[in-house]
Amino acid sequence: WISDNIRKNKTYYELNLLHFLKKNADFSTVIDIGANIGNHSKFFSEFGDKVFSIEPILKNFELLKKNAPLAKAYNLGVGNTFGQIEFISYQDSLGNSYALDAFQGEIHDWGKDISKELVNVVTLDSLDLPSPTLVKLDVEGSELRALKGAKKLLTSSKSVKLCIEIHEHK
């Protein structure tokens, strides 16, 4: 869906958000968590210095590396513990991927052709990334876990800004 939107409009997906961030945040060191196919990571790379992109779904990760080759990419999930978690993805809408336990095991009707993938999960702090100037977090219901695993990173600078897409369990 995101790829179709980019091709149709011949520009970045969520361009208004990206322009807002460009005006209001420093792109010197950006961490893009839930980077998907690299739309935001590519934008950050064009206007910033260092971009670290994290994407758990392998198919998305492969596209991320092609779309945002300047970003350092990690094929991982992030949380507040280490281990493996089962993720759900939809072949017709890979942007809707999420950790199955993020919604208490409930599988949402967010696309067609559901598949499951076992993903390695680490804490963001364990990646030993440099102090960020911007953290973009889009993790479909796992926001709090990701933040709890990033305490050291998020307190390493007083000027870090966060952009968080929040999903509630209903």
PDB file of C-alpha atoms in Angstrom:
ATOM      1  CA  TRP A   1       0.000   0.000   0.000  1.00  0.00           C
ATOM      2  CA  ILE A   2       2.765   2.452   0.898  1.00  0.00           C
ATOM      3  CA  SER A   3       4.686   1.583  -2.287  1.00  0.00           C
ATOM      4  CA  ASP A   4       1.532   2.087  -4.356  1.00  0.00           C
ATOM      5  CA  ASN A   5       0.958   5.458  -2.681  1.00  0.00           C
ATOM      6  CA  ILE A   6       4.537   6.578  -3.392  1.00  0.00           C
ATOM      7  CA  ARG A   7       4.316   5.512  -7.048  1.00  0.00           C
ATOM      8  CA  LYS A   8       0.903   7.123  -7.535  1.00  0.00           C
ATOM      9  CA  ASN A   9       1.835  10.463  -5.979  1.00  0.00           C
ATOM     10  CA  LYS A  10       5.486  10.412  -7.109  1.00  0.00           C
ATOM     11  CA  THR A  11       6.654  11.617  -3.712  1.00  0.00           C
ATOM     12  CA  TYR A  12       7.265  10.418  -0.173  1.00  0.00           C
ATOM     13  CA  TYR A  13       4.514   8.824   1.867  1.00  0.00           C
ATOM     14  CA  GLU A  14       3.444  11.089   4.773  1.00  0.00           C
ATOM     15  CA  LEU A  15       5.169  14.069   3.170  1.00  0.00           C
ATOM     16  CA  ASN A  16       3.439  16.577   5.484  1.00  0.00           C
ATOM     17  CA  LEU A  17       4.866  14.792   8.524  1.00  0.00           C
ATOM     18  CA  LEU A  18       8.327  14.645   6.979  1.00  0.00           C
ATOM     19  CA  HIS A  19       8.282  18.377   6.184  1.00  0.00           C
ATOM     20  CA  PHE A  20       7.110  19.129   9.732  1.00  0.00           C
ATOM     21  CA  LEU A  21      10.000  17.073  11.122  1.00  0.00           C
ATOM     22  CA  LYS A  22      12.486  18.769   8.791  1.00  0.00           C
ATOM     23  CA  LYS A  23      11.408  22.186  10.114  1.00  0.00           C
ATOM     24  CA  ASN A  24      11.316  21.156  13.773  1.00  0.00           C
ATOM     25  CA  ALA A  25      13.993  18.521  14.304  1.00  0.00           C
ATOM     26  CA  ASP A  26      17.693  18.042  13.749  1.00  0.00           C
ATOM     27  CA  PHE A  27      18.454  15.159  11.366  1.00  0.00           C
ATOM     28  CA  SER A  28      22.113  14.806  12.433  1.00  0.00           C
ATOM     29  CA  THR A  29      21.558  11.373  13.984  1.00  0.00           C
ATOM     30  CA  VAL A  30      18.186   9.775  13.314  1.00  0.00           C
ATOM     31  CA  ILE A  31      16.936   6.417  14.540  1.00  0.00           C
ATOM     32  CA  ASP A  32      13.999   5.141  12.489  1.00  0.00           C
ATOM     33  CA  ILE A  33      12.302   2.326  14.398  1.00  0.00           C
ATOM     34  CA  GLY A  34       9.725   0.452  12.369  1.00  0.00           C
ATOM     35  CA  ALA A  35      11.374   1.707   9.182  1.00  0.00           C
ATOM     36  CA  ASN A  36       9.222  -0.468   6.914  1.00  0.00           C
ATOM     37  CA  ILE A  37      10.395  -0.161   3.287  1.00  0.00           C
ATOM     38  CA  GLY A  38      12.590   2.886   3.966  1.00  0.00           C
ATOM     39  CA  ASN A  39      10.364   5.820   2.971  1.00  0.00           C
ATOM     40  CA  HIS A  40      11.207   7.915   6.044  1.00  0.00           C
ATOM     41  CA  SER A  41      14.798   6.616   6.269  1.00  0.00           C
ATOM     42  CA  LYS A  42      15.499   7.742   2.703  1.00  0.00           C
ATOM     43  CA  PHE A  43      14.113  11.210   3.472  1.00  0.00           C
ATOM     44  CA  PHE A  44      16.177  11.467   6.677  1.00  0.00           C
ATOM     45  CA  SER A  45      19.296  10.346   4.747  1.00  0.00           C
ATOM     46  CA  GLU A  46      18.829  13.089   2.167  1.00  0.00           C
ATOM     47  CA  PHE A  47      18.761  15.848   4.791  1.00  0.00           C
ATOM     48  CA  GLY A  48      20.827  14.416   7.648  1.00  0.00           C
ATOM     49  CA  ASP A  49      24.129  12.821   8.509  1.00  0.00           C
ATOM     50  CA  LYS A  50      23.541   9.432  10.128  1.00  0.00           C
ATOM     51  CA  VAL A  51      20.414   7.289   9.897  1.00  0.00           C
ATOM     52  CA  PHE A  52      19.926   4.013  11.738  1.00  0.00           C
ATOM     53  CA  SER A  53      16.903   2.061  10.507  1.00  0.00           C
ATOM     54  CA  ILE A  54      15.313  -0.848  12.350  1.00  0.00           C
ATOM     55  CA  GLU A  55      12.775  -3.127  10.661  1.00  0.00           C
ATOM     56  CA  PRO A  56      11.704  -6.575  11.927  1.00  0.00           C
ATOM     57  CA  ILE A  57       9.944  -8.001   8.840  1.00  0.00           C
ATOM     58  CA  LEU A  58      12.443  -9.556   6.428  1.00  0.00           C
ATOM     59  CA  LYS A  59      10.587  -8.632   3.221  1.00  0.00           C
ATOM     60  CA  ASN A  60      10.349  -4.994   4.344  1.00  0.00           C
ATOM     61  CA  PHE A  61      13.989  -5.056   5.479  1.00  0.00           C
ATOM     62  CA  GLU A  62      15.183  -6.115   2.022  1.00  0.00           C
ATOM     63  CA  LEU A  63      13.242  -3.220   0.450  1.00  0.00           C
ATOM     64  CA  LEU A  64      14.526  -0.842   3.136  1.00  0.00           C
ATOM     65  CA  LYS A  65      18.134  -1.637   2.193  1.00  0.00           C
ATOM     66  CA  LYS A  66      17.381  -0.943  -1.486  1.00  0.00           C
ATOM     67  CA  ASN A  67      15.318   2.209  -0.884  1.00  0.00           C
ATOM     68  CA  ALA A  68      17.559   3.805   1.760  1.00  0.00           C
ATOM     69  CA  PRO A  69      21.082   2.528   1.030  1.00  0.00           C
ATOM     70  CA  LEU A  70      22.749   5.276   3.080  1.00  0.00           C
ATOM     71  CA  ALA A  71      21.027   4.158   6.290  1.00  0.00           C
ATOM     72  CA  LYS A  72      22.576   1.529   8.560  1.00  0.00           C
ATOM     73  CA  ALA A  73      19.842  -1.093   8.658  1.00  0.00           C
ATOM     74  CA  TYR A  74      19.025  -3.677  11.341  1.00  0.00           C
ATOM     75  CA  ASN A  75      16.662  -6.603  10.779  1.00  0.00           C
ATOM     76  CA  LEU A  76      15.361  -6.758  14.360  1.00  0.00           C
ATOM     77  CA  GLY A  77      12.456  -5.936  16.575  1.00  0.00           C
ATOM     78  CA  VAL A  78      12.971  -3.735  19.631  1.00  0.00           C
ATOM     79  CA  GLY A  79      11.446  -4.123  23.060  1.00  0.00           C
ATOM     80  CA  ASN A  80      12.312  -4.171  26.745  1.00  0.00           C
ATOM     81  CA  THR A  81      13.678  -7.749  26.729  1.00  0.00           C
ATOM     82  CA  PHE A  82      15.698 -10.050  24.509  1.00  0.00           C
ATOM     83  CA  GLY A  83      14.311 -13.058  22.677  1.00  0.00           C
ATOM     84  CA  GLN A  84      12.097 -13.959  19.773  1.00  0.00           C
ATOM     85  CA  ILE A  85       8.553 -12.774  19.158  1.00  0.00           C
ATOM     86  CA  GLU A  86       6.079 -13.861  16.538  1.00  0.00           C
ATOM     87  CA  PHE A  87       5.073 -11.072  14.159  1.00  0.00           C
ATOM     88  CA  ILE A  88       2.034 -10.864  11.916  1.00  0.00           C
ATOM     89  CA  SER A  89       2.217  -9.309   8.472  1.00  0.00           C
ATOM     90  CA  TYR A  90      -0.139  -8.933   5.541  1.00  0.00           C
ATOM     91  CA  GLN A  91       1.212  -9.527   2.057  1.00  0.00           C
ATOM     92  CA  ASP A  92      -0.969  -6.779   0.572  1.00  0.00           C
ATOM     93  CA  SER A  93      -0.116  -4.238   3.292  1.00  0.00           C
ATOM     94  CA  LEU A  94       3.296  -4.860   4.841  1.00  0.00           C
ATOM     95  CA  GLY A  95       3.143  -1.565   6.726  1.00  0.00           C
ATOM     96  CA  ASN A  96       0.619  -3.117   9.100  1.00  0.00           C
ATOM     97  CA  SER A  97       3.025  -5.680  10.578  1.00  0.00           C
ATOM     98  CA  TYR A  98       3.057  -6.050  14.352  1.00  0.00           C
ATOM     99  CA  ALA A  99       4.176  -8.268  17.230  1.00  0.00           C
ATOM    100  CA  LEU A 100       1.381 -10.744  17.893  1.00  0.00           C
ATOM    101  CA  ASP A 101       1.566 -10.147  21.645  1.00  0.00           C
ATOM    102  CA  ALA A 102       1.238  -6.353  21.171  1.00  0.00           C
ATOM    103  CA  PHE A 103      -2.518  -6.787  20.924  1.00  0.00           C
ATOM    104  CA  GLN A 104      -2.804  -9.682  23.392  1.00  0.00           C
ATOM    105  CA  GLY A 105      -2.719 -12.284  20.606  1.00  0.00           C
ATOM    106  CA  GLU A 106      -5.570 -10.686  18.673  1.00  0.00           C
ATOM    107  CA  ILE A 107      -5.095 -10.796  14.906  1.00  0.00           C
ATOM    108  CA  HIS A 108      -6.423  -7.657  13.252  1.00  0.00           C
ATOM    109  CA  ASP A 109      -8.194  -7.460   9.927  1.00  0.00           C
ATOM    110  CA  TRP A 110      -5.635  -5.043   8.454  1.00  0.00           C
ATOM    111  CA  GLY A 111      -4.968  -6.777   5.156  1.00  0.00           C
ATOM    112  CA  LYS A 112      -5.031 -10.008   3.164  1.00  0.00           C
ATOM    113  CA  ASP A 113      -2.793 -13.072   3.093  1.00  0.00           C
ATOM    114  CA  ILE A 114      -1.679 -13.102   6.717  1.00  0.00           C
ATOM    115  CA  SER A 115       1.705 -14.593   7.451  1.00  0.00           C
ATOM    116  CA  LYS A 116       3.674 -15.100  10.655  1.00  0.00           C
ATOM    117  CA  GLU A 117       7.374 -14.546  11.148  1.00  0.00           C
ATOM    118  CA  LEU A 118       9.589 -15.229  14.153  1.00  0.00           C
ATOM    119  CA  VAL A 119      11.690 -12.116  14.835  1.00  0.00           C
ATOM    120  CA  ASN A 120      14.737 -11.560  17.034  1.00  0.00           C
ATOM    121  CA  VAL A 121      14.035  -8.777  19.531  1.00  0.00           C
ATOM    122  CA  VAL A 122      16.612  -6.724  21.426  1.00  0.00           C
ATOM    123  CA  THR A 123      16.588  -3.579  23.512  1.00  0.00           C
ATOM    124  CA  LEU A 124      17.457  -0.401  21.686  1.00  0.00           C
ATOM    125  CA  ASP A 125      20.085   0.298  24.349  1.00  0.00           C
ATOM    126  CA  SER A 126      21.888  -2.948  23.464  1.00  0.00           C
ATOM    127  CA  LEU A 127      22.591  -1.733  19.909  1.00  0.00           C
ATOM    128  CA  ASP A 128      25.042   0.854  21.281  1.00  0.00           C
ATOM    129  CA  LEU A 129      23.897   3.548  18.878  1.00  0.00           C
ATOM    130  CA  PRO A 130      25.120   7.145  19.119  1.00  0.00           C
ATOM    131  CA  SER A 131      23.011   9.762  20.902  1.00  0.00           C
ATOM    132  CA  PRO A 132      20.132  10.563  18.564  1.00  0.00           C
ATOM    133  CA  THR A 133      18.796  13.965  17.645  1.00  0.00           C
ATOM    134  CA  LEU A 134      15.529  12.397  16.403  1.00  0.00           C
ATOM    135  CA  VAL A 135      13.850   9.067  17.087  1.00  0.00           C
ATOM    136  CA  LYS A 136      10.915   8.077  14.891  1.00  0.00           C
ATOM    137  CA  LEU A 137       8.965   5.197  16.432  1.00  0.00           C
ATOM    138  CA  ASP A 138       6.264   3.311  14.528  1.00  0.00           C
ATOM    139  CA  VAL A 139       5.881  -0.125  16.109  1.00  0.00           C
ATOM    140  CA  GLU A 140       2.158  -0.891  15.916  1.00  0.00           C
ATOM    141  CA  GLY A 141       1.230  -1.359  19.572  1.00  0.00           C
ATOM    142  CA  SER A 142       4.697  -2.023  21.057  1.00  0.00           C
ATOM    143  CA  GLU A 143       5.536   1.616  21.765  1.00  0.00           C
ATOM    144  CA  LEU A 144       5.926   1.351  25.542  1.00  0.00           C
ATOM    145  CA  ARG A 145       8.102  -1.770  25.347  1.00  0.00           C
ATOM    146  CA  ALA A 146      10.381  -0.127  22.780  1.00  0.00           C
ATOM    147  CA  LEU A 147      10.746   3.004  24.935  1.00  0.00           C
ATOM    148  CA  LYS A 148      11.458   0.990  28.096  1.00  0.00           C
ATOM    149  CA  GLY A 149      14.320  -0.710  26.258  1.00  0.00           C
ATOM    150  CA  ALA A 150      15.779   2.660  25.251  1.00  0.00           C
ATOM    151  CA  LYS A 151      16.180   4.440  28.602  1.00  0.00           C
ATOM    152  CA  LYS A 152      19.939   4.923  28.285  1.00  0.00           C
ATOM    153  CA  LEU A 153      19.743   6.030  24.659  1.00  0.00           C
ATOM    154  CA  LEU A 154      16.895   8.471  25.219  1.00  0.00           C
ATOM    155  CA  THR A 155      18.589  10.098  28.206  1.00  0.00           C
ATOM    156  CA  SER A 156      21.988  10.350  26.482  1.00  0.00           C
ATOM    157  CA  SER A 157      21.066  13.766  25.087  1.00  0.00           C
ATOM    158  CA  LYS A 158      18.905  16.613  26.297  1.00  0.00           C
ATOM    159  CA  SER A 159      18.030  17.618  22.743  1.00  0.00           C
ATOM    160  CA  VAL A 160      16.569  14.370  21.404  1.00  0.00           C
ATOM    161  CA  LYS A 161      13.117  14.692  19.847  1.00  0.00           C
ATOM    162  CA  LEU A 162      10.632  11.854  19.532  1.00  0.00           C
ATOM    163  CA  CYS A 163       8.074  11.248  16.803  1.00  0.00           C
ATOM    164  CA  ILE A 164       5.798   8.406  17.919  1.00  0.00           C
ATOM    165  CA  GLU A 165       2.860   6.869  16.101  1.00  0.00           C
ATOM    166  CA  ILE A 166       0.628   5.403  18.805  1.00  0.00           C
ATOM    167  CA  HIS A 167      -1.647   2.391  18.433  1.00  0.00           C
ATOM    168  CA  GLU A 168      -4.138   1.588  21.125  1.00  0.00           C
ATOM    169  CA  HIS A 169      -5.577  -1.823  21.844  1.00  0.00           C
ATOM    170  CA  LYS A 170      -9.348  -1.591  21.566  1.00  0.00           C
TER     171      LYS A 170
END
